[in-house]
Tab-separated table of C-alpha atoms (C1' of nucleotides) in Angstrom:
chain	number	residue	atom	x	y	z
A	11	MET	CA	0.000	0.000	0.000
A	12	ASN	CA	1.230	3.441	0.805
A	13	LYS	CA	4.906	3.169	1.539
A	14	GLN	CA	5.725	6.805	1.583
A	15	TYR	CA	6.638	6.642	5.242
A	16	ASN	CA	8.572	3.429	4.870
A	17	ILE	CA	12.259	3.753	5.173
A	18	PRO	CA	14.540	0.862	4.278
A	19	VAL	CA	15.669	-1.083	7.303
A	20	SER	CA	19.277	-0.232	6.720
A	21	ASP	CA	18.519	3.479	6.918
A	22	THR	CA	16.398	3.314	10.019
A	23	LYS	CA	17.954	5.074	12.927
A	24	TRP	CA	16.441	3.362	15.908
A	25	LEU	CA	16.061	4.930	19.302
A	26	ASN	CA	18.885	4.325	21.728
A	27	GLU	CA	18.233	3.307	25.292
A	28	SER	CA	17.815	6.809	26.685
A	29	GLU	CA	15.642	7.936	23.794
A	30	MET	CA	13.440	4.874	23.990
A	31	ALA	CA	13.065	5.248	27.742
A	32	ALA	CA	12.185	8.914	27.329
A	33	TRP	CA	9.581	8.167	24.665
A	34	MET	CA	7.980	5.311	26.550
A	35	ALA	CA	7.844	7.301	29.771
A	36	TYR	CA	6.316	10.196	27.868
A	37	VAL	CA	3.608	8.006	26.373
A	38	ALA	CA	2.791	6.416	29.716
A	39	ALA	CA	2.777	9.718	31.581
A	40	THR	CA	0.580	11.316	28.951
A	41	HIS	CA	-2.038	8.577	29.167
A	42	LEU	CA	-2.032	8.602	32.943
A	43	LEU	CA	-2.156	12.366	33.178
A	44	GLU	CA	-4.968	12.650	30.685
A	45	ARG	CA	-6.946	10.184	32.746
A	46	ARG	CA	-6.302	12.061	35.985
A	47	VAL	CA	-7.212	15.391	34.463
A	48	GLU	CA	-10.337	13.934	32.938
A	49	ASP	CA	-11.396	12.347	36.214
A	50	GLN	CA	-10.878	15.533	38.207
A	51	LEU	CA	-12.778	17.727	35.765
A	52	LYS	CA	-15.623	15.259	35.482
A	53	ALA	CA	-15.958	14.908	39.237
A	54	ASP	CA	-15.535	18.577	39.966
A	55	SER	CA	-17.579	20.267	37.264
A	56	GLY	CA	-18.901	17.738	34.780
A	57	LEU	CA	-16.616	19.103	32.101
A	58	THR	CA	-14.399	17.048	29.832
A	59	HIS	CA	-10.817	18.124	29.267
A	60	ALA	CA	-11.723	19.191	25.743
A	61	GLN	CA	-14.501	21.395	27.090
A	62	TYR	CA	-12.277	22.874	29.762
A	63	GLU	CA	-9.691	23.738	27.156
A	64	ILE	CA	-12.349	25.523	25.110
A	65	LEU	CA	-13.429	27.624	28.072
A	66	ALA	CA	-9.827	28.330	29.046
A	67	LYS	CA	-8.846	29.366	25.533
A	68	LEU	CA	-11.861	31.629	25.188
A	69	SER	CA	-11.161	33.251	28.542
A	70	GLN	CA	-7.723	34.245	27.313
A	71	GLN	CA	-9.234	36.207	24.444
A	72	PRO	CA	-10.427	39.798	24.691
A	73	GLY	CA	-14.200	39.666	24.873
A	74	GLY	CA	-13.958	35.939	25.553
A	75	ARG	CA	-14.701	35.198	21.911
A	76	LEU	CA	-13.049	33.497	18.980
A	77	ARG	CA	-13.968	32.296	15.516
A	78	MET	CA	-14.815	28.615	15.282
A	79	THR	CA	-12.050	27.672	12.879
A	80	GLU	CA	-9.474	29.711	14.739
A	81	LEU	CA	-10.480	28.087	17.991
A	82	ALA	CA	-10.324	24.632	16.433
A	83	ASN	CA	-6.841	25.328	15.120
A	84	ARG	CA	-5.564	26.546	18.448
A	85	LEU	CA	-7.024	23.592	20.298
A	86	ILE	CA	-5.824	21.179	17.628
A	87	VAL	CA	-9.233	19.633	17.170
A	88	SER	CA	-11.252	19.019	14.034
A	89	LYS	CA	-13.810	21.641	13.092
A	90	SER	CA	-16.679	19.197	13.334
A	91	GLY	CA	-15.474	18.099	16.734
A	92	LEU	CA	-15.495	21.691	17.902
A	93	THR	CA	-18.981	22.224	16.506
A	94	TYR	CA	-20.161	19.322	18.628
A	95	GLN	CA	-18.491	20.501	21.820
A	96	ILE	CA	-19.628	24.107	21.404
A	97	GLY	CA	-23.121	22.692	21.057
A	98	GLN	CA	-22.689	20.857	24.342
A	99	LEU	CA	-21.347	23.932	26.121
A	100	GLU	CA	-24.090	26.086	24.642
A	101	ARG	CA	-26.647	23.625	25.953
A	102	ARG	CA	-25.211	24.175	29.426
A	103	GLY	CA	-25.200	27.928	29.031
A	104	LEU	CA	-21.433	28.234	29.320
A	105	VAL	CA	-20.929	29.473	25.770
A	106	THR	CA	-23.022	31.326	23.218
A	107	ARG	CA	-22.760	31.581	19.472
A	108	ALA	CA	-22.666	35.037	17.941
A	109	ALA	CA	-22.506	36.272	14.367
A	110	CYS	CA	-19.133	37.464	13.188
A	111	PRO	CA	-19.363	41.165	12.292
A	112	SER	CA	-16.638	41.070	9.660
A	113	ASP	CA	-17.656	37.872	7.889
A	114	GLU	CA	-21.211	36.824	7.314
A	115	ARG	CA	-20.193	33.160	7.261
A	116	GLY	CA	-18.301	33.340	10.478
A	117	VAL	CA	-19.498	32.227	13.912
A	118	LEU	CA	-18.042	33.428	17.162
A	119	ALA	CA	-17.929	31.208	20.198
A	120	VAL	CA	-18.457	33.519	23.169
A	121	LEU	CA	-17.810	32.713	26.817
A	122	THR	CA	-20.842	33.608	28.952
A	123	GLU	CA	-20.901	34.944	32.507
A	124	GLU	CA	-21.804	31.503	33.707
A	125	GLY	CA	-19.023	30.015	31.636
A	126	THR	CA	-16.590	32.350	33.313
A	127	ARG	CA	-17.855	31.410	36.751
A	128	CYS	CA	-17.671	27.717	35.880
A	129	LEU	CA	-14.093	28.134	34.743
A	130	GLU	CA	-13.103	30.064	37.857
A	131	ARG	CA	-14.746	27.444	40.010
A	132	THR	CA	-13.050	24.577	38.192
A	133	ALA	CA	-9.584	25.943	37.567
A	134	PRO	CA	-8.156	25.495	41.091
A	135	GLY	CA	-8.812	21.756	41.089
A	136	HIS	CA	-7.414	21.431	37.608
A	137	VAL	CA	-4.250	23.289	38.516
A	138	ALA	CA	-3.949	21.152	41.612
A	139	VAL	CA	-3.867	18.005	39.495
A	140	VAL	CA	-1.309	19.426	37.096
A	141	ARG	CA	0.824	20.407	40.060
A	142	ALA	CA	0.413	17.231	42.067
A	143	PHE	CA	1.365	14.860	39.284
A	144	LEU	CA	3.715	16.909	37.181
A	145	ILE	CA	4.878	20.416	38.027
A	146	ASP	CA	5.504	19.959	41.744
A	147	ARG	CA	7.539	16.822	41.032
A	148	LEU	CA	10.040	18.841	39.025
A	149	THR	CA	12.806	21.263	39.804
A	150	PRO	CA	12.486	24.738	38.266
A	151	GLU	CA	15.246	23.741	35.863
A	152	GLU	CA	13.309	20.685	34.759
A	153	VAL	CA	10.189	22.773	34.250
A	154	GLU	CA	12.162	25.135	32.087
A	155	THR	CA	13.684	22.292	30.096
A	156	MET	CA	10.253	20.788	29.567
A	157	ARG	CA	9.045	24.105	28.266
A	158	GLN	CA	11.934	24.213	25.815
A	159	ILE	CA	11.416	20.642	24.701
A	160	MET	CA	7.712	20.987	24.117
A	161	THR	CA	8.090	24.361	22.452
A	162	LYS	CA	10.624	22.937	20.033
A	163	ALA	CA	8.424	19.981	19.203
A	164	THR	CA	5.391	22.195	18.725
A	165	ALA	CA	7.313	24.513	16.453
A	166	ALA	CA	8.590	21.584	14.390
A	167	MET	CA	5.094	20.238	13.835
A	168	GLU	CA	3.498	23.592	13.148
A	169	ALA	CA	6.179	24.308	10.585
A	170	ALA	CA	6.049	20.969	8.804
A	171	PRO	CA	3.331	20.368	6.209
A	172	ALA	CA	0.661	17.920	7.207
A	173	GLY	CA	1.557	15.512	4.461
A	174	PRO	CA	4.038	12.644	4.282
A	175	LEU	CA	7.159	12.793	6.339
A	176	ARG	CA	9.233	12.562	3.182
A	177	ALA	CA	8.832	16.292	2.748
A	178	LEU	CA	11.046	16.741	5.753
A	179	ARG	CA	13.785	14.474	4.549
A	180	PRO	CA	16.463	15.740	2.199
A	181	GLY	CA	16.905	14.541	-1.352
A	182	LYS	CA	13.268	13.908	-2.143
A	183	SER	CA	10.779	16.217	-3.771
A	184	PRO	CA	7.039	15.671	-3.931
A	185	GLY	CA	5.973	13.813	-7.051
B	18	MET	CA	-9.372	33.055	54.334
B	19	ASN	CA	-6.616	35.425	55.232
B	20	LYS	CA	-6.951	38.443	52.986
B	21	GLN	CA	-4.178	40.587	54.314
B	22	TYR	CA	-2.014	39.552	51.388
B	23	ASN	CA	-4.807	40.204	48.907
B	24	ILE	CA	-5.039	36.544	48.000
B	25	PRO	CA	-8.308	35.296	46.501
B	26	VAL	CA	-10.730	33.266	48.557
B	27	SER	CA	-9.164	29.993	47.556
B	28	ASP	CA	-5.615	29.215	48.549
B	29	THR	CA	-4.858	27.965	45.085
B	30	LYS	CA	-1.232	28.045	44.105
B	31	TRP	CA	-1.408	29.049	40.473
B	32	LEU	CA	1.193	28.261	37.875
B	33	ASN	CA	3.877	30.863	37.379
B	34	GLU	CA	4.886	32.000	33.939
B	35	SER	CA	7.429	29.276	33.289
B	36	GLU	CA	5.180	26.550	34.627
B	37	MET	CA	2.204	27.744	32.637
B	38	ALA	CA	4.265	27.982	29.478
B	39	ALA	CA	5.620	24.484	30.046
B	40	TRP	CA	2.163	23.048	30.606
B	41	MET	CA	0.590	24.757	27.624
B	42	ALA	CA	3.453	23.758	25.353
B	43	TYR	CA	3.145	20.202	26.619
B	44	VAL	CA	-0.569	20.085	25.890
B	45	ALA	CA	-0.119	21.536	22.419
B	46	ALA	CA	2.811	19.284	21.567
B	47	THR	CA	0.954	16.215	22.783
B	48	HIS	CA	-2.070	16.920	20.615
B	49	LEU	CA	0.035	17.683	17.577
B	50	LEU	CA	2.268	14.678	18.055
B	51	GLU	CA	-0.626	12.321	18.562
B	52	ARG	CA	-2.104	13.543	15.313
B	53	ARG	CA	1.167	13.065	13.424
B	54	VAL	CA	1.711	9.603	14.820
B	55	GLU	CA	-1.861	8.649	14.014
B	56	ASP	CA	-1.581	9.933	10.458
B	57	GLN	CA	1.662	8.089	9.787
B	58	LEU	CA	0.421	4.787	11.155
B	59	LYS	CA	-2.861	5.043	9.306
B	60	ALA	CA	-1.188	5.846	5.999
B	61	ASP	CA	1.553	3.304	6.362
B	62	SER	CA	-0.171	0.273	7.828
B	63	GLY	CA	-3.804	1.045	8.581
B	64	LEU	CA	-3.122	0.779	12.289
B	65	THR	CA	-4.233	3.235	14.926
B	66	HIS	CA	-1.771	4.328	17.577
B	67	ALA	CA	-3.657	2.288	20.143
B	68	GLN	CA	-3.318	-0.801	17.964
B	69	TYR	CA	0.353	-0.168	17.347
B	70	GLU	CA	0.943	0.113	21.057
B	71	ILE	CA	-0.769	-3.219	21.606
B	72	LEU	CA	1.444	-4.950	19.047
B	73	ALA	CA	4.554	-3.257	20.407
B	74	LYS	CA	3.764	-4.184	23.989
B	75	LEU	CA	3.056	-7.792	23.066
B	76	SER	CA	6.277	-8.026	21.078
B	77	GLN	CA	8.226	-7.087	24.190
B	78	GLN	CA	6.825	-10.074	26.069
B	79	PRO	CA	8.293	-13.576	25.949
B	80	GLY	CA	6.051	-15.592	23.661
B	81	GLY	CA	4.444	-12.371	22.488
B	82	ARG	CA	1.540	-12.915	24.848
B	83	LEU	CA	-0.094	-11.198	27.778
B	84	ARG	CA	-3.259	-11.456	29.810
B	85	MET	CA	-5.993	-9.033	28.796
B	86	THR	CA	-6.204	-7.200	32.100
B	87	GLU	CA	-2.445	-6.986	32.434
B	88	LEU	CA	-2.157	-5.610	28.922
B	89	ALA	CA	-4.913	-3.089	29.579
B	90	ASN	CA	-3.155	-1.905	32.715
B	91	ARG	CA	0.161	-1.488	30.970
B	92	LEU	CA	-1.363	0.389	28.062
B	93	ILE	CA	-3.491	2.480	30.401
B	94	VAL	CA	-6.705	1.669	28.597
B	95	SER	CA	-10.006	0.348	29.899
B	96	LYS	CA	-10.559	-3.385	29.690
B	97	SER	CA	-13.551	-2.976	27.433
B	98	GLY	CA	-11.544	-0.753	25.161
B	99	LEU	CA	-8.860	-3.387	24.906
B	100	THR	CA	-11.421	-6.095	24.178
B	101	TYR	CA	-12.607	-4.011	21.247
B	102	GLN	CA	-9.146	-3.378	19.838
B	103	ILE	CA	-8.003	-6.969	20.253
B	104	GLY	CA	-11.107	-7.902	18.286
B	105	GLN	CA	-10.052	-5.565	15.507
B	106	LEU	CA	-6.512	-6.910	15.460
B	107	GLU	CA	-7.756	-10.484	15.551
B	108	ARG	CA	-9.962	-9.752	12.553
B	109	ARG	CA	-6.845	-8.680	10.675
B	110	GLY	CA	-4.921	-11.736	11.777
B	111	LEU	CA	-2.317	-9.767	13.705
B	112	VAL	CA	-3.293	-11.158	17.089
B	113	THR	CA	-4.926	-14.330	18.353
B	114	ARG	CA	-6.728	-15.119	21.539
B	115	ALA	CA	-5.562	-18.126	23.531
B	116	ALA	CA	-6.780	-19.711	26.735
B	117	CYS	CA	-4.758	-18.993	29.813
B	118	PRO	CA	-3.304	-22.258	31.141
B	119	SER	CA	-3.243	-21.201	34.777
B	120	ASP	CA	-6.655	-19.557	34.940
B	121	GLU	CA	-9.715	-20.816	33.170
B	122	ARG	CA	-11.198	-17.309	33.093
B	123	GLY	CA	-8.126	-15.718	31.612
B	124	VAL	CA	-7.526	-14.862	27.975
B	125	LEU	CA	-4.134	-14.354	26.428
B	126	ALA	CA	-3.624	-11.914	23.601
B	127	VAL	CA	-0.963	-13.471	21.381
B	128	LEU	CA	1.013	-11.751	18.656
B	129	THR	CA	0.903	-13.774	15.425
B	130	GLU	CA	3.612	-14.171	12.811
B	131	GLU	CA	1.778	-11.721	10.632
B	132	GLY	CA	1.438	-9.352	13.548
B	133	THR	CA	5.181	-9.484	14.027
B	134	ARG	CA	5.805	-8.791	10.356
B	135	CYS	CA	3.317	-5.919	10.412
B	136	LEU	CA	5.066	-4.418	13.400
B	137	GLU	CA	8.501	-4.770	11.817
B	138	ARG	CA	7.217	-3.213	8.633
B	139	THR	CA	5.570	-0.312	10.462
B	140	ALA	CA	8.088	0.466	13.166
B	141	PRO	CA	10.648	2.342	11.025
B	142	GLY	CA	8.124	4.917	9.884
B	143	HIS	CA	6.817	5.309	13.386
B	144	VAL	CA	10.283	5.868	14.787
B	145	ALA	CA	10.966	8.336	12.001
B	146	VAL	CA	8.011	10.461	13.105
B	147	VAL	CA	9.021	10.349	16.754
B	148	ARG	CA	12.510	11.393	15.745
B	149	ALA	CA	11.530	14.061	13.259
B	150	PHE	CA	9.200	15.933	15.569
B	151	LEU	CA	10.621	15.244	18.983
B	152	ILE	CA	13.810	13.310	19.654
B	153	ASP	CA	15.975	14.772	16.912
B	154	ARG	CA	15.002	18.283	17.989
B	155	LEU	CA	16.542	17.731	21.391
B	156	THR	CA	20.034	17.553	22.787
B	157	PRO	CA	21.001	14.324	24.543
B	158	GLU	CA	20.749	16.213	27.824
B	159	GLU	CA	17.208	17.305	27.028
B	160	VAL	CA	16.266	13.748	26.133
B	161	GLU	CA	17.601	12.575	29.446
B	162	THR	CA	15.767	15.317	31.328
B	163	MET	CA	12.548	14.417	29.552
B	164	ARG	CA	13.019	10.829	30.598
B	165	GLN	CA	13.445	11.921	34.199
B	166	ILE	CA	10.465	14.238	34.095
B	167	MET	CA	8.121	11.700	32.586
B	168	THR	CA	9.365	8.925	34.809
B	169	LYS	CA	8.732	11.033	37.899
B	170	ALA	CA	5.241	11.940	36.738
B	171	THR	CA	4.432	8.343	35.893
B	172	ALA	CA	5.650	7.161	39.271
B	173	ALA	CA	3.592	9.811	41.035
B	174	MET	CA	0.415	8.753	39.281
B	175	GLU	CA	0.983	5.048	39.637
B	176	ALA	CA	1.566	5.518	43.342
B	177	ALA	CA	-1.407	7.760	44.035
B	178	PRO	CA	-4.833	6.220	44.516
B	179	ALA	CA	-7.314	6.834	41.771
B	180	GLY	CA	-9.683	8.757	43.993
B	181	PRO	CA	-10.036	12.477	44.652
B	182	LEU	CA	-6.935	14.579	44.790
B	183	ARG	CA	-7.892	15.789	48.238
B	184	ALA	CA	-6.122	12.779	49.690
B	185	LEU	CA	-2.850	14.106	48.376
B	186	ARG	CA	-3.170	17.590	49.755
B	187	PRO	CA	-1.959	18.450	53.227
B	188	GLY	CA	-4.219	19.694	55.992
B	189	LYS	CA	-7.274	17.810	54.817
B	190	SER	CA	-8.331	14.386	55.909
B	191	PRO	CA	-10.821	12.217	54.033
B	192	GLY	CA	-14.364	12.153	55.387
C	1	DC	C1'	-17.919	-29.603	50.349
C	2	DT	C1'	-20.713	-25.143	50.183
C	3	DC	C1'	-21.303	-20.432	50.369
C	4	DT	C1'	-19.748	-15.915	49.842
C	5	DT	C1'	-16.884	-12.780	47.850
C	6	DG	C1'	-13.719	-11.191	44.336
C	7	DT	C1'	-11.654	-11.336	39.641
C	8	DC	C1'	-11.620	-11.875	34.365
C	9	DA	C1'	-13.305	-10.835	30.122
C	10	DT	C1'	-17.094	-9.497	27.375
C	11	DT	C1'	-21.298	-7.067	25.967
C	12	DC	C1'	-24.072	-3.138	25.799
C	13	DG	C1'	-25.288	1.760	25.616
C	14	DA	C1'	-23.803	6.470	25.756
C	15	DA	C1'	-20.543	9.999	24.565
C	16	DT	C1'	-16.988	11.720	21.719
C	17	DT	C1'	-13.988	12.400	17.577
C	18	DT	C1'	-12.857	12.439	12.826
C	19	DG	C1'	-13.303	12.852	7.665
C	20	DC	C1'	-16.227	13.930	4.107
C	21	DA	C1'	-20.105	16.092	1.896
C	22	DC	C1'	-22.705	20.129	1.707
C	23	DC	C1'	-24.386	24.923	1.532
C	24	DA	C1'	-23.663	29.763	2.077
C	25	DA	C1'	-20.644	33.450	1.726
C	26	DA	C1'	-16.316	35.672	0.334
C	27	DC	C1'	-12.686	36.245	-2.870
C	28	DC	C1'	-10.799	36.927	-7.486
C	29	DA	C1'	-9.657	37.408	-12.225
C	30	DT	C1'	-11.671	38.652	-16.025
D	6	DA	C1'	-20.944	42.205	-12.631
D	7	DT	C1'	-19.934	37.340	-12.992
D	8	DG	C1'	-18.504	32.730	-13.139
D	9	DG	C1'	-15.070	29.866	-10.782
D	10	DT	C1'	-12.581	28.929	-6.776
D	11	DT	C1'	-11.771	29.024	-1.890
D	12	DT	C1'	-13.202	29.359	2.895
D	13	DG	C1'	-16.329	28.789	7.166
D	14	DG	C1'	-19.384	26.128	9.680
D	15	DT	C1'	-22.477	22.231	10.125
D	16	DG	C1'	-24.690	17.461	9.310
D	17	DC	C1'	-23.810	12.740	9.040
D	18	DA	C1'	-21.897	8.010	9.254
D	19	DA	C1'	-18.174	5.334	11.059
D	20	DA	C1'	-14.854	4.302	14.572
D	21	DT	C1'	-13.343	4.414	19.200
D	22	DT	C1'	-13.600	4.950	24.149
D	23	DC	C1'	-15.455	4.353	28.709
D	24	DG	C1'	-18.484	2.763	32.647
D	25	DA	C1'	-21.890	-0.343	34.266
D	26	DA	C1'	-23.948	-4.676	34.030
D	27	DT	C1'	-23.295	-9.687	33.114
D	28	DG	C1'	-21.802	-14.475	33.430
D	29	DA	C1'	-18.038	-17.700	34.359
D	30	DC	C1'	-14.526	-19.030	37.218
D	31	DA	C1'	-11.316	-18.615	41.447
D	32	DA	C1'	-10.287	-18.235	46.374
D	33	DG	C1'	-11.123	-18.425	51.129
D	34	DA	C1'	-13.949	-19.314	55.461
D	35	DG	C1'	-16.707	-22.301	57.762
DNA sequence: CTCTTGTCATTCGAATTTGCACCAAACCAT
DNA sequence: ATGGTTTGGTGCAAATTCGAATGACAAGAG
C-alpha cells in the first residue's frame, strides 16, 4: 500500500536506550495524566478536558470570543469536533454563538458569565492536578527544560506540512 | 481566608509563567504529536496508535503474549476498550486469543507471525516520526531530562490512589 | 464440600472524535 | 458584474472509548 513513510531497514535510525526510555515514559505519563485530568474535571464540574480547554482558551481572548475555525486550530481539534463541543457547552449555558461582524459566514464562540464562573470554580482543582502529578515533582530547571522541549516539538510540527514525512527528509521532492 | 495579602478566597497556588508555558506547550505538543503519529500509522499500515501500542507491547513479552487485564493496565486503557481493539486486530490476523493455562477465566492476547511482520514493517516509519518531531530536535541532555520528568510523573500517578486529589493535599483528611 | 466474595473478560449503551459532503458566503480574475 | 474557486461552519456516518452490568470461574472461610 502506501509506503511513503517506509524507510529501508538499513537506513532506520532506531532509538537508543535513553531515547526509547524517554519516549515510553512520555507516552505512559501522557495517558495517565490525561486520565487524571479527565477524572478531576468530570468529578468537579462535569466538564471534559476538551470542554475545559475551550473555556480556558476563550477566557484568554479579549471579549472571551473566537472564531470557530481559529479556535479549532488553536485547540488542535477538528472543526466538526469543535462544533459538537460548542453545542454541548451552549446547551449548558457556558458558551453562546454570535454572528461574526466582519464575515457573514463566520461564527463566534463567546464565553458567557456563567461560563466564566464555571471556569473560575473549576480551575483550582485542575491546577492542583497538574501540580500534584507533574509540576511539583520537578525542579524549576526541569520545568524550564520541559518548556523548551515541548516548544521545540510544537514549532517543528506547526512548521512541517501535514503531508508525508518525506517532505522533511532531504533529497526527495514531492511527485 | 486570610486576605491581608490580597489573596483570593481559595488558597490555590497558580502556575507561574514558566510553569504555565511548560504546561501549555506540553498540551499543544501532545495533541500535535498524537495527530502526526496517528496519520503516519494510518497511511503506512492502517493501524491506529492504540493498535500499534498493543502490538509493540506484546512483542516485548516472551512468547508475544499477555493477559488481557495486564495488557490493559500497561497500556493504560479500559478493559472494554482493549477487548474491542483486540477484536479488531484479531480480525486482521495480527493477534490471536488463547486460553490462559493457569486460569480458566483468563484470555491471552498473542502476537501472530503476521502481527510481528506488520510491526517490523511499520516500526521504522513510526520511529521516524518520533525522531523528526521530537527526539531529533533535542540535545542528549534534554532527552535525558525528559526521561526523568516523565518517569517522575508516571511514578507519582501510579503511586497515588485513583480517587479524589484531596487525599494528596496536606491539611485535609478524608471524610 | 458449600457459600460468599472477588476477579476476568465481554457485551451493551452512551458519549466523543474524525473525515467527508454540503451549503452559504467571500474572494478573485476577467 | 460574474462565473469559478476558496473558505467557514455544520450534518452525518463510522470508529473508538469508557463505565456499568453480566456471566463464568477462582479463592477463602466455615
